[in-house]
CSV table of C-alpha atoms and ligand atoms in Angstrom, one decimal:
chain,number,residue,atom,x,y,z
A,34,MET,CA,-1.1,8.0,33.0
A,35,ALA,CA,-3.2,9.6,30.2
A,36,THR,CA,-6.6,8.1,29.7
A,37,THR,CA,-9.0,8.5,26.7
A,38,LEU,CA,-12.5,7.2,26.2
A,39,ILE,CA,-14.0,6.9,22.7
A,40,GLN,CA,-17.7,6.7,23.6
A,41,GLY,CA,-20.8,5.7,21.7
A,42,GLY,CA,-19.4,4.6,18.3
A,43,THR,CA,-19.9,1.5,16.3
A,44,VAL,CA,-16.7,-0.5,16.6
A,45,VAL,CA,-16.0,-2.4,13.3
A,46,SER,CA,-13.6,-5.3,13.0
A,47,ALA,CA,-12.8,-7.7,10.1
A,48,THR,CA,-15.4,-10.0,11.5
A,49,GLY,CA,-18.3,-7.9,12.8
A,50,ARG,CA,-19.5,-4.7,14.4
A,51,GLY,CA,-21.2,-3.6,17.6
A,52,THR,CA,-21.6,-0.6,19.9
A,53,ALA,CA,-18.8,-0.3,22.4
A,54,ASP,CA,-16.7,2.3,24.2
A,55,VAL,CA,-13.0,2.1,23.7
A,56,LEU,CA,-10.8,2.8,26.7
A,57,ILE,CA,-7.2,3.9,26.1
A,58,GLU,CA,-4.4,4.2,28.6
A,59,ASN,CA,-1.4,6.0,27.3
A,60,GLU,CA,-0.6,4.3,24.0
A,61,LYS,CA,-2.6,1.2,24.3
A,62,ILE,CA,-6.2,0.0,24.1
A,63,VAL,CA,-7.1,-1.5,27.5
A,64,ALA,CA,-10.8,-2.3,27.3
A,65,LEU,CA,-13.8,-2.5,25.1
A,66,LEU,CA,-16.9,-1.7,27.2
A,67,ALA,CA,-20.4,-2.6,26.4
A,68,PRO,CA,-22.8,0.4,26.5
A,69,GLU,CA,-24.8,-1.4,29.2
A,70,SER,CA,-21.9,-1.0,31.6
A,71,ARG,CA,-22.7,2.7,31.7
A,72,LEU,CA,-26.2,1.9,33.0
A,73,LEU,CA,-24.7,-0.1,35.8
A,74,GLY,CA,-23.0,3.1,37.1
A,75,GLU,CA,-19.7,2.5,35.4
A,76,ASP,CA,-19.7,5.5,33.2
A,77,LEU,CA,-16.0,6.5,32.9
A,78,ALA,CA,-16.8,9.7,30.9
A,79,GLY,CA,-16.2,11.9,34.0
A,80,SER,CA,-13.0,10.3,35.0
A,81,VAL,CA,-10.9,10.2,31.8
A,82,ASP,CA,-8.5,12.9,30.6
A,83,THR,CA,-10.0,13.0,27.1
A,84,LEU,CA,-13.5,12.0,26.1
A,85,ILE,CA,-14.2,11.5,22.4
A,86,ASP,CA,-17.9,11.4,21.3
A,87,ALA,CA,-18.2,8.8,18.5
A,88,THR,CA,-21.9,8.8,18.2
A,89,GLY,CA,-22.9,8.0,14.6
A,90,LYS,CA,-19.3,7.1,13.7
A,91,TYR,CA,-17.5,3.9,12.8
A,92,VAL,CA,-14.6,3.2,15.1
A,93,VAL,CA,-12.0,1.2,13.1
A,94,PRO,CA,-8.4,0.2,13.4
A,95,GLY,CA,-6.0,2.7,11.8
A,96,GLY,CA,-5.3,2.1,8.1
A,97,ILE,CA,-2.1,0.2,7.2
A,98,ASP,CA,-0.6,1.1,3.8
A,99,ALA,CA,1.9,-1.7,3.2
A,100,HIS,CA,3.3,-0.3,-0.1
A,101,THR,CA,4.8,3.2,-0.2
A,102,HIS,CA,7.8,4.8,-1.7
A,103,MET,CA,8.6,8.0,0.2
A,104,GLN,CA,11.5,10.0,-1.3
A,105,MET,CA,12.4,7.1,-3.5
A,106,PRO,CA,15.1,7.8,-6.2
A,107,PHE,CA,13.5,6.6,-9.4
A,108,GLY,CA,13.4,7.3,-13.1
A,109,GLY,CA,16.1,10.0,-12.9
A,110,THR,CA,14.3,11.9,-10.1
A,111,GLU,CA,13.0,11.3,-6.6
A,112,ALA,CA,9.5,10.7,-5.3
A,113,SER,CA,8.2,14.1,-4.2
A,114,ASP,CA,6.9,13.1,-0.7
A,115,THR,CA,9.4,13.0,2.1
A,116,PHE,CA,8.8,10.8,5.1
A,117,GLU,CA,7.5,13.9,6.8
A,118,THR,CA,5.1,15.1,4.1
A,119,GLY,CA,4.0,11.6,3.1
A,120,THR,CA,3.2,10.3,6.6
A,121,ARG,CA,1.4,13.5,7.5
A,122,ALA,CA,-0.8,13.1,4.4
A,123,ALA,CA,-1.4,9.5,5.3
A,124,ALA,CA,-2.6,10.6,8.8
A,125,TRP,CA,-5.0,13.0,7.2
A,126,GLY,CA,-6.5,10.0,5.3
A,127,GLY,CA,-6.8,7.7,8.3
A,128,THR,CA,-3.6,5.7,7.7
A,129,THR,CA,-1.6,5.2,10.9
A,130,THR,CA,1.1,2.8,9.7
A,131,ILE,CA,3.1,2.5,6.4
A,132,VAL,CA,5.5,-0.1,5.3
A,133,ASP,CA,8.0,1.6,2.9
A,134,PHE,CA,10.6,0.0,0.7
A,135,ALA,CA,14.3,0.3,1.7
A,136,ILE,CA,16.5,-0.1,-1.4
A,137,GLN,CA,19.7,-2.0,-2.0
A,138,LYS,CA,20.9,-0.5,-5.2
A,139,HIS,CA,23.2,-2.3,-7.7
A,140,GLY,CA,26.7,-2.5,-6.2
A,141,GLU,CA,25.5,-1.6,-2.7
A,142,ARG,CA,25.3,-3.8,0.4
A,143,VAL,CA,21.8,-4.6,1.7
A,144,PHE,CA,22.4,-3.3,5.2
A,145,ASP,CA,23.8,0.0,3.8
A,146,GLY,CA,20.6,0.4,1.9
A,147,LEU,CA,18.5,-0.4,4.9
A,148,GLU,CA,20.5,2.0,7.1
A,149,ALA,CA,20.0,4.8,4.5
A,150,TRP,CA,16.2,4.3,4.7
A,151,HIS,CA,16.4,4.4,8.5
A,152,ASP,CA,18.3,7.7,8.2
A,153,LYS,CA,15.7,9.2,5.9
A,154,ALA,CA,12.7,8.2,8.1
A,155,ASN,CA,14.1,8.5,11.6
A,156,GLY,CA,12.6,11.5,13.4
A,157,GLU,CA,10.6,12.5,10.4
A,158,CYS,CA,7.4,10.4,10.5
A,159,ALA,CA,4.0,11.4,11.8
A,160,ILE,CA,2.9,7.8,12.0
A,161,ASP,CA,4.5,4.4,12.7
A,162,TYR,CA,6.5,2.8,9.9
A,163,GLY,CA,8.2,-0.4,8.9
A,164,PHE,CA,10.4,-1.4,6.0
A,165,HIS,CA,10.4,-4.1,3.3
A,166,GLN,CA,13.8,-4.6,1.7
A,167,ILE,CA,14.3,-4.3,-2.1
A,168,ILE,CA,17.0,-6.6,-3.2
A,169,GLY,CA,18.3,-4.7,-6.2
A,170,GLU,CA,21.1,-7.2,-6.9
A,171,VAL,CA,20.9,-10.8,-5.9
A,172,ASN,CA,24.4,-12.0,-5.3
A,173,ARG,CA,26.3,-14.0,-2.7
A,174,ASP,CA,26.6,-11.0,-0.4
A,175,SER,CA,22.9,-10.0,-0.6
A,176,LEU,CA,21.8,-13.6,-0.1
A,177,ASN,CA,23.9,-13.8,3.1
A,178,ALA,CA,22.5,-10.5,4.3
A,179,MET,CA,19.0,-11.9,3.9
A,180,ASP,CA,19.7,-14.3,6.7
A,181,HIS,CA,19.7,-11.3,9.1
A,182,LEU,CA,16.8,-9.3,7.8
A,183,MET,CA,14.3,-10.9,10.2
A,184,ASP,CA,16.4,-9.8,13.2
A,185,GLU,CA,16.1,-6.2,12.0
A,186,GLY,CA,12.3,-6.5,11.9
A,187,VAL,CA,12.3,-6.7,8.1
A,188,SER,CA,10.3,-9.8,7.3
A,189,SER,CA,9.7,-9.3,3.6
A,190,PHE,CA,11.8,-8.5,0.6
A,191,LYS,CA,11.0,-7.4,-3.0
A,192,LEU,CA,12.4,-8.5,-6.3
A,193,PHE,CA,11.6,-6.9,-9.7
A,194,MET,CA,10.9,-8.9,-12.8
A,195,ALA,CA,10.7,-5.5,-14.5
A,196,TYR,CA,13.1,-2.6,-15.0
A,197,PRO,CA,16.2,-4.3,-16.6
A,198,GLY,CA,19.4,-2.4,-15.7
A,199,VAL,CA,17.8,-0.9,-12.6
A,200,PHE,CA,16.1,-3.3,-10.2
A,201,TYR,CA,15.7,-6.3,-12.5
A,202,SER,CA,16.4,-9.8,-11.3
A,203,ASP,CA,16.6,-12.7,-13.8
A,204,ASP,CA,15.0,-16.1,-13.2
A,205,ALA,CA,18.2,-17.5,-11.7
A,206,GLN,CA,18.4,-14.7,-9.2
A,207,ILE,CA,14.8,-15.0,-8.3
A,208,TYR,CA,15.2,-18.7,-7.8
A,209,LYS,CA,18.1,-18.2,-5.4
A,210,ALA,CA,16.3,-15.5,-3.5
A,211,MET,CA,13.2,-17.6,-3.2
A,212,ARG,CA,15.2,-20.5,-1.9
A,213,LYS,CA,16.4,-18.1,0.8
A,214,SER,CA,12.8,-17.0,1.5
A,215,ALA,CA,11.8,-20.6,2.1
A,216,ASP,CA,14.8,-21.1,4.5
A,217,THR,CA,14.3,-17.9,6.4
A,218,GLY,CA,10.5,-17.4,6.4
A,219,LEU,CA,10.9,-14.0,4.7
A,220,LEU,CA,8.0,-13.2,2.5
A,221,SER,CA,9.0,-12.9,-1.2
A,222,MET,CA,7.3,-9.8,-2.8
A,223,ILE,CA,7.4,-9.7,-6.5
A,224,HIS,CA,6.8,-7.0,-9.1
A,225,ALA,CA,5.5,-9.3,-11.8
A,226,GLU,CA,6.0,-7.9,-15.3
A,227,ASN,CA,8.2,-9.3,-18.0
A,228,GLY,CA,10.7,-6.4,-18.1
A,229,PRO,CA,12.9,-7.5,-21.1
A,230,ALA,CA,9.8,-8.0,-23.4
A,231,ILE,CA,8.3,-4.7,-22.2
A,232,ASP,CA,11.6,-2.9,-23.1
A,233,ALA,CA,11.5,-4.5,-26.6
A,234,MET,CA,7.9,-3.3,-27.1
A,235,VAL,CA,8.8,0.2,-25.8
A,236,GLU,CA,11.5,0.5,-28.4
A,237,GLU,CA,9.2,-0.7,-31.2
A,238,LEU,CA,6.4,1.8,-30.2
A,239,LEU,CA,8.8,4.8,-29.9
A,240,SER,CA,10.3,4.0,-33.3
A,241,GLN,CA,6.8,4.2,-34.8
A,242,GLY,CA,6.4,7.7,-33.3
A,243,LYS,CA,4.0,6.5,-30.6
A,244,THR,CA,5.4,8.6,-27.8
A,245,ASP,CA,2.2,9.6,-25.7
A,246,PRO,CA,1.6,8.4,-22.2
A,247,TYR,CA,-1.1,6.1,-23.5
A,248,TYR,CA,1.5,3.8,-25.0
A,249,HIS,CA,3.0,3.1,-21.6
A,250,GLY,CA,-0.1,1.0,-21.1
A,251,VAL,CA,0.2,-0.6,-24.6
A,252,ALA,CA,3.8,-1.6,-23.9
A,253,ARG,CA,3.0,-3.1,-20.5
A,254,ALA,CA,0.3,-5.3,-21.8
A,255,TRP,CA,-1.6,-7.7,-19.5
A,256,GLN,CA,0.2,-10.6,-21.2
A,257,MET,CA,3.4,-9.2,-19.6
A,258,GLU,CA,1.8,-9.3,-16.2
A,259,GLU,CA,0.1,-12.7,-16.5
A,260,GLU,CA,3.2,-14.4,-17.8
A,261,ALA,CA,5.4,-12.9,-15.1
A,262,THR,CA,2.9,-13.7,-12.4
A,263,HIS,CA,2.7,-17.3,-13.6
A,264,ARG,CA,6.5,-17.6,-13.7
A,265,ALA,CA,6.8,-16.2,-10.1
A,266,ILE,CA,4.2,-18.7,-8.9
A,267,MET,CA,6.0,-21.6,-10.5
A,268,LEU,CA,9.4,-20.5,-9.1
A,269,ALA,CA,7.7,-20.1,-5.7
A,270,ASN,CA,6.2,-23.6,-6.1
A,271,LEU,CA,9.5,-25.1,-6.9
A,272,THR,CA,11.3,-23.5,-4.0
A,273,ASN,CA,8.5,-23.6,-1.5
A,274,ALA,CA,8.7,-19.9,-0.9
A,275,PRO,CA,5.7,-17.9,0.3
A,276,LEU,CA,4.9,-15.3,-2.4
A,277,TYR,CA,3.1,-11.9,-2.3
A,278,VAL,CA,2.5,-10.3,-5.7
A,279,VAL,CA,2.4,-6.5,-5.5
A,280,HIS,CA,0.2,-4.1,-7.4
A,281,VAL,CA,-1.9,-6.7,-9.3
A,282,SER,CA,-3.9,-5.0,-12.1
A,283,ALA,CA,-4.7,-7.5,-14.8
A,284,LYS,CA,-7.7,-9.9,-14.4
A,285,GLN,CA,-5.5,-12.6,-16.0
A,286,ALA,CA,-2.9,-12.2,-13.2
A,287,VAL,CA,-5.7,-12.6,-10.6
A,288,ALA,CA,-6.7,-15.9,-12.3
A,289,GLN,CA,-3.1,-17.1,-11.9
A,290,LEU,CA,-3.1,-16.2,-8.2
A,291,ALA,CA,-6.5,-17.8,-7.6
A,292,ALA,CA,-5.4,-21.1,-9.3
A,293,ALA,CA,-2.2,-21.2,-7.2
A,294,ARG,CA,-4.2,-20.6,-4.0
A,295,ASP,CA,-6.7,-23.3,-5.0
A,296,ASN,CA,-3.6,-25.5,-5.5
A,297,GLY,CA,-2.7,-25.0,-1.8
A,298,GLN,CA,0.2,-22.6,-2.4
A,299,ASN,CA,1.1,-19.8,0.0
A,300,VAL,CA,0.4,-17.1,-2.6
A,301,PHE,CA,-1.1,-13.7,-1.9
A,302,GLY,CA,-2.0,-10.7,-4.0
A,303,GLU,CA,-2.3,-6.9,-3.4
A,304,THR,CA,-4.1,-4.4,-5.6
A,305,CYS,CA,-4.3,-0.6,-5.4
A,306,PRO,CA,-7.1,1.9,-5.7
A,307,GLN,CA,-5.9,3.0,-9.2
A,308,TYR,CA,-6.7,-0.5,-10.5
A,309,LEU,CA,-10.2,-0.4,-9.1
A,310,TYR,CA,-11.2,3.0,-10.3
A,311,LEU,CA,-9.0,4.3,-13.1
A,312,SER,CA,-8.5,3.0,-16.7
A,313,MET,CA,-6.2,3.1,-19.6
A,314,GLU,CA,-8.9,4.7,-21.8
A,315,ASP,CA,-10.1,7.4,-19.4
A,316,GLN,CA,-6.9,8.5,-17.6
A,317,LEU,CA,-3.8,7.2,-19.5
A,318,GLY,CA,-5.6,8.2,-22.7
A,319,ALA,CA,-6.7,11.6,-21.4
A,320,GLY,CA,-5.2,13.2,-24.4
A,321,GLY,CA,-1.8,14.9,-25.1
A,322,PHE,CA,0.6,14.6,-22.2
A,323,GLU,CA,-2.2,14.8,-19.6
A,324,GLY,CA,-2.1,11.0,-19.2
A,325,ALA,CA,1.4,11.2,-17.7
A,326,LYS,CA,-0.3,11.9,-14.3
A,327,TRP,CA,-1.4,8.2,-14.3
A,328,VAL,CA,1.7,6.6,-15.6
A,329,CYS,CA,2.5,3.8,-13.1
A,330,SER,CA,3.6,0.2,-13.2
A,331,THR,CA,1.8,-2.1,-13.5
A,332,PRO,CA,-0.3,0.2,-15.7
A,333,LEU,CA,-3.9,1.1,-15.6
A,334,ARG,CA,-5.9,-1.5,-17.5
A,335,SER,CA,-8.6,-1.3,-20.1
A,336,ARG,CA,-12.1,-0.4,-18.9
A,337,GLU,CA,-13.6,-2.1,-22.0
A,338,GLU,CA,-11.9,-5.4,-20.9
A,339,HIS,CA,-13.5,-4.9,-17.4
A,340,HIS,CA,-10.3,-5.4,-15.4
A,341,GLN,CA,-11.6,-3.0,-12.7
A,342,ASP,CA,-14.8,-5.0,-12.2
A,343,HIS,CA,-12.8,-8.2,-11.9
A,344,MET,CA,-10.5,-6.6,-9.3
A,345,TRP,CA,-13.5,-5.6,-7.1
A,346,GLN,CA,-14.8,-9.1,-7.5
A,347,ALA,CA,-11.4,-10.6,-6.5
A,348,LEU,CA,-11.4,-8.4,-3.4
A,349,ARG,CA,-14.8,-9.6,-2.5
A,350,THR,CA,-14.0,-13.3,-3.0
A,351,ASN,CA,-10.5,-13.1,-1.4
A,352,ASP,CA,-8.7,-14.0,-4.6
A,353,ILE,CA,-6.9,-10.7,-3.8
A,354,GLN,CA,-6.3,-10.2,-0.1
A,355,MET,CA,-5.6,-6.5,0.5
A,356,VAL,CA,-5.2,-3.0,-0.8
A,357,ALA,CA,-2.1,-0.8,-0.6
A,358,THR,CA,-1.4,2.3,-2.7
A,359,ASP,CA,2.1,1.9,-4.2
A,360,HIS,CA,2.3,5.6,-3.3
A,361,CYS,CA,5.1,6.9,-5.5
A,362,PRO,CA,4.3,10.6,-6.1
A,363,PHE,CA,5.8,12.8,-8.8
A,364,CYS,CA,5.0,16.4,-9.6
A,365,PHE,CA,3.8,17.2,-13.1
A,366,LYS,CA,6.1,20.2,-13.5
A,367,GLY,CA,9.7,19.1,-13.8
A,368,GLN,CA,9.1,15.5,-13.0
A,369,LYS,CA,6.3,13.9,-15.1
A,370,GLU,CA,7.4,16.4,-17.8
A,371,MET,CA,10.7,14.6,-18.2
A,372,GLY,CA,8.8,12.2,-20.5
A,373,VAL,CA,7.4,14.8,-23.0
A,374,GLY,CA,8.0,13.2,-26.4
A,375,ASP,CA,9.0,9.8,-24.9
A,376,PHE,CA,6.6,8.0,-22.5
A,377,SER,CA,9.3,5.7,-21.3
A,378,LYS,CA,11.0,8.7,-19.5
A,379,ILE,CA,7.9,9.6,-17.5
A,380,PRO,CA,8.7,8.7,-13.8
A,381,ASN,CA,6.4,5.8,-12.9
A,382,GLY,CA,4.1,6.5,-10.0
A,383,ILE,CA,0.8,7.8,-8.6
A,384,GLY,CA,0.2,9.4,-5.2
A,385,SER,CA,-2.7,8.0,-3.1
A,386,VAL,CA,-1.5,7.5,0.4
A,387,GLU,CA,-4.0,10.1,1.7
A,388,HIS,CA,-7.0,8.7,-0.1
A,389,ARG,CA,-6.9,4.9,0.3
A,390,MET,CA,-9.3,4.6,3.2
A,391,ASP,CA,-11.8,6.9,1.6
A,392,LEU,CA,-11.6,5.4,-1.8
A,393,MET,CA,-12.1,1.9,-0.4
A,394,TYR,CA,-14.9,3.1,1.8
A,395,GLN,CA,-16.7,4.2,-1.4
A,396,GLY,CA,-16.6,0.5,-2.3
A,397,VAL,CA,-18.8,-0.1,0.8
A,398,VAL,CA,-21.2,2.7,-0.2
A,399,ASN,CA,-21.4,1.3,-3.8
A,400,GLY,CA,-22.1,-2.2,-2.5
A,401,GLN,CA,-18.9,-3.7,-3.8
A,402,ILE,CA,-17.5,-4.8,-0.4
A,403,SER,CA,-18.9,-5.0,3.1
A,404,LEU,CA,-18.0,-2.7,5.9
A,405,GLU,CA,-16.1,-5.5,7.7
A,406,ARG,CA,-14.2,-6.4,4.5
A,407,TRP,CA,-13.2,-2.7,4.2
A,408,VAL,CA,-11.5,-3.0,7.6
A,409,GLU,CA,-10.0,-6.3,6.6
A,410,ILE,CA,-8.4,-5.2,3.3
A,411,THR,CA,-7.1,-1.9,4.6
A,412,SER,CA,-5.9,-2.8,8.0
A,413,THR,CA,-6.3,-6.3,9.5
A,414,THR,CA,-4.9,-8.3,6.6
A,415,PRO,CA,-2.0,-5.9,6.0
A,416,ALA,CA,-1.2,-6.3,9.7
A,417,ARG,CA,-1.3,-10.1,9.5
A,418,MET,CA,0.5,-10.3,6.2
A,419,PHE,CA,3.4,-8.3,7.4
A,420,GLY,CA,3.7,-9.5,11.0
A,421,MET,CA,2.1,-6.7,13.0
A,422,TYR,CA,-1.2,-8.2,14.0
A,423,GLY,CA,-2.2,-7.9,17.7
A,424,ARG,CA,-0.3,-4.7,17.9
A,425,LYS,CA,-1.8,-3.2,14.8
A,426,GLY,CA,-4.9,-4.0,12.6
A,427,VAL,CA,-7.3,-4.6,15.5
A,428,ILE,CA,-9.2,-2.8,18.2
A,429,ALA,CA,-8.7,-5.0,21.2
A,430,PRO,CA,-7.0,-4.8,24.6
A,431,GLY,CA,-3.3,-4.8,24.3
A,432,ALA,CA,-3.2,-3.3,20.8
A,433,ASP,CA,-1.7,0.1,20.0
A,434,ALA,CA,-4.4,2.7,20.1
A,435,ASP,CA,-4.3,3.4,16.4
A,436,ILE,CA,-7.9,4.3,15.7
A,437,VAL,CA,-9.9,6.1,13.1
A,438,LEU,CA,-13.4,7.5,13.7
A,439,TYR,CA,-15.0,7.4,10.3
A,440,ASP,CA,-18.2,9.4,9.7
A,441,PRO,CA,-20.5,7.7,7.2
A,442,SER,CA,-22.7,10.8,7.0
A,443,GLY,CA,-19.7,13.0,6.2
A,444,HIS,CA,-18.5,13.9,2.7
A,445,THR,CA,-15.0,14.2,1.2
A,446,SER,CA,-14.2,16.1,-2.0
A,447,ILE,CA,-10.8,15.0,-3.2
A,448,GLY,CA,-8.6,17.4,-5.1
A,449,LEU,CA,-6.1,20.3,-4.9
A,450,GLY,CA,-7.2,23.0,-2.6
A,451,LYS,CA,-9.7,20.6,-0.9
A,452,THR,CA,-8.2,17.5,0.8
A,453,HIS,CA,-4.8,17.5,-0.7
A,454,HIS,CA,-1.8,17.2,1.7
A,455,MET,CA,0.6,15.1,-0.4
A,456,ASN,CA,3.6,17.0,-1.8
A,457,MET,CA,2.3,17.0,-5.4
A,458,ASP,CA,1.2,19.7,-7.8
A,459,HIS,CA,-1.7,17.6,-9.0
A,460,SER,CA,-4.0,14.9,-7.8
A,461,ALA,CA,-4.6,11.6,-9.7
A,462,TRP,CA,-7.9,11.6,-7.8
A,463,GLU,CA,-9.1,15.2,-8.7
A,464,GLY,CA,-12.9,15.4,-8.6
A,465,PHE,CA,-13.5,12.2,-6.8
A,466,GLU,CA,-16.4,12.5,-4.3
A,467,ILE,CA,-16.6,10.2,-1.3
A,468,ASP,CA,-19.7,9.6,0.8
A,469,GLY,CA,-17.8,9.4,4.1
A,470,HIS,CA,-15.2,11.3,6.0
A,471,VAL,CA,-12.2,10.6,8.1
A,472,ASP,CA,-13.2,12.4,11.3
A,473,THR,CA,-10.7,11.7,14.0
A,474,VAL,CA,-7.4,9.8,13.8
A,475,LEU,CA,-5.4,8.5,16.8
A,476,SER,CA,-1.9,7.0,16.7
A,477,ARG,CA,-0.8,5.2,19.8
A,478,GLY,CA,-3.3,7.2,21.8
A,479,ARG,CA,-2.4,10.6,20.5
A,480,ILE,CA,-4.9,12.5,18.4
A,481,LEU,CA,-3.4,13.4,15.0
A,482,ILE,CA,-6.5,14.6,13.2
A,483,ASN,CA,-9.6,16.1,14.8
A,484,ASP,CA,-12.2,18.5,13.4
A,485,ASN,CA,-10.3,18.9,10.1
A,486,THR,CA,-7.2,20.0,12.0
A,487,TYR,CA,-3.8,18.3,12.1
A,488,LEU,CA,-2.5,17.9,15.6
A,489,GLY,CA,0.4,15.5,15.0
A,490,SER,CA,4.1,16.2,14.7
A,491,LYS,CA,7.0,14.8,12.9
A,492,GLY,CA,9.0,12.4,15.0
A,493,HIS,CA,5.9,10.9,16.7
A,494,GLY,CA,6.1,7.9,14.3
A,495,ARG,CA,8.2,5.0,15.4
A,496,TYR,CA,10.0,2.2,13.5
A,497,ILE,CA,8.0,-1.1,13.8
A,498,LYS,CA,10.1,-4.2,14.0
A,499,ARG,CA,7.8,-6.7,12.2
A,500,ASP,CA,7.5,-10.4,12.8
A,501,ALA,CA,7.0,-13.0,10.1
A,502,CYS,CA,3.9,-13.2,8.0
A,503,GLN,CA,1.1,-14.4,10.2
A,504,TYR,CA,-0.7,-16.4,7.5
A,505,LEU,CA,2.1,-18.9,7.4
A,506,ILE,CA,2.2,-22.0,9.5
B,887,DUC,N1,5.8,1.1,-10.0
B,887,DUC,C1,5.5,2.4,-9.9
B,887,DUC,O1,4.5,2.9,-10.5
B,887,DUC,N2,6.3,3.2,-9.2
B,887,DUC,C2,7.4,2.8,-8.4
B,887,DUC,C3,7.9,1.5,-8.8
B,887,DUC,C4,6.9,0.6,-9.4
B,887,DUC,O2,7.1,-0.6,-9.5
B,888,ZN,ZN1,6.6,-2.5,-8.3
B,889,ZN,ZN1,6.0,-0.1,-5.6
């Protein structure tokens, strides 16, 4: 039996903090020990196999990024991080679990799609991983398959109100799938943007010669997001389906979610670091084709309209419950460049899996969220939302020893040649400075990162069979 003791740190949970030593046996946390126990002659430091000094550090549950797209075929190309490179980058940034999206394409069977994603990930991952299921075509066959997703440890599925001709589901299809969600307990995840109206606006803008990346944001106006969010909420209300809206970026969409929650509906919202820090004016409008680096959907919103401030506020007040990345990386050369002269051909996506914990910690430094809330929105809530809590998202006896030592007096300079391990030729976060540093990362008791060195390996990460959402009765 391998034993590890993390000694002298401040253990932070979603509900509080205190000095405690964490004892690990093999892959599990077995005890939290008060410092006083050492004075009583119970100092375990001399008897464990590995002793980690956490003095001055926060000891927090490993990050859970519940929205990633590793090697996802999309927009005529494929997301540039493989499960190997993407999960390694995640580990560097203190994320020890991802939930990626398996895809059922049009004309394909759901379980063939799921199997394909198992094949891509199996034996490749540095950290643990689970899957949501994208239902790309709601039909009798896929509705039947949904009856069996929970048995596979896939307790959530995603539908798109955007991307007509690719992943798009119309209202009738959404209605049918949500009925199934209510019957099976699967959580309905929705990409809420009015796809057909967006496509009409894209055509209009291009015909006026408005081809720059900035117009991606114009075409995907906040009205498109608010309307679709409202429609999703109403369909969920009608069918009694639990609803989780992904990558919320518009303050008007947040208001829809808040109203539904006040109304007693099981509705949840996720936002992403890009909607808290970046804007349509500063990044999408960077000039020329540069803005392509920040083309993602939903799009970056206007700084002048203060969407970013509202998003921080919503995180504080729990109108938005958690932060994922929607990690969907594309290189500038050869991938983003596909959209030179036509913004609608730029592959949609930003890579952030490596930086989520740091970027959200900067919210603590800036006084936008508390330290405990940081743990909650990056780890504990994702664990509960997606049926992993107890095993993940908490430092407590019986939990997997997925632990991050975070150094609040350290510093992280984000950018190529600095802290960049994602398989991308640029960083959407170039130049960001973080007043904190991921110091040590453990996944199921194994040290993956220590002293700025990667000690992990592909194949360490295991598939997590998830239970149903733990916010539902
Ligand atoms: N949005 C993105 O930016 N990329 C992948 C898919 C999505 O919905
Ligand atoms: Zn989406
Ligand atoms: Zn996504």
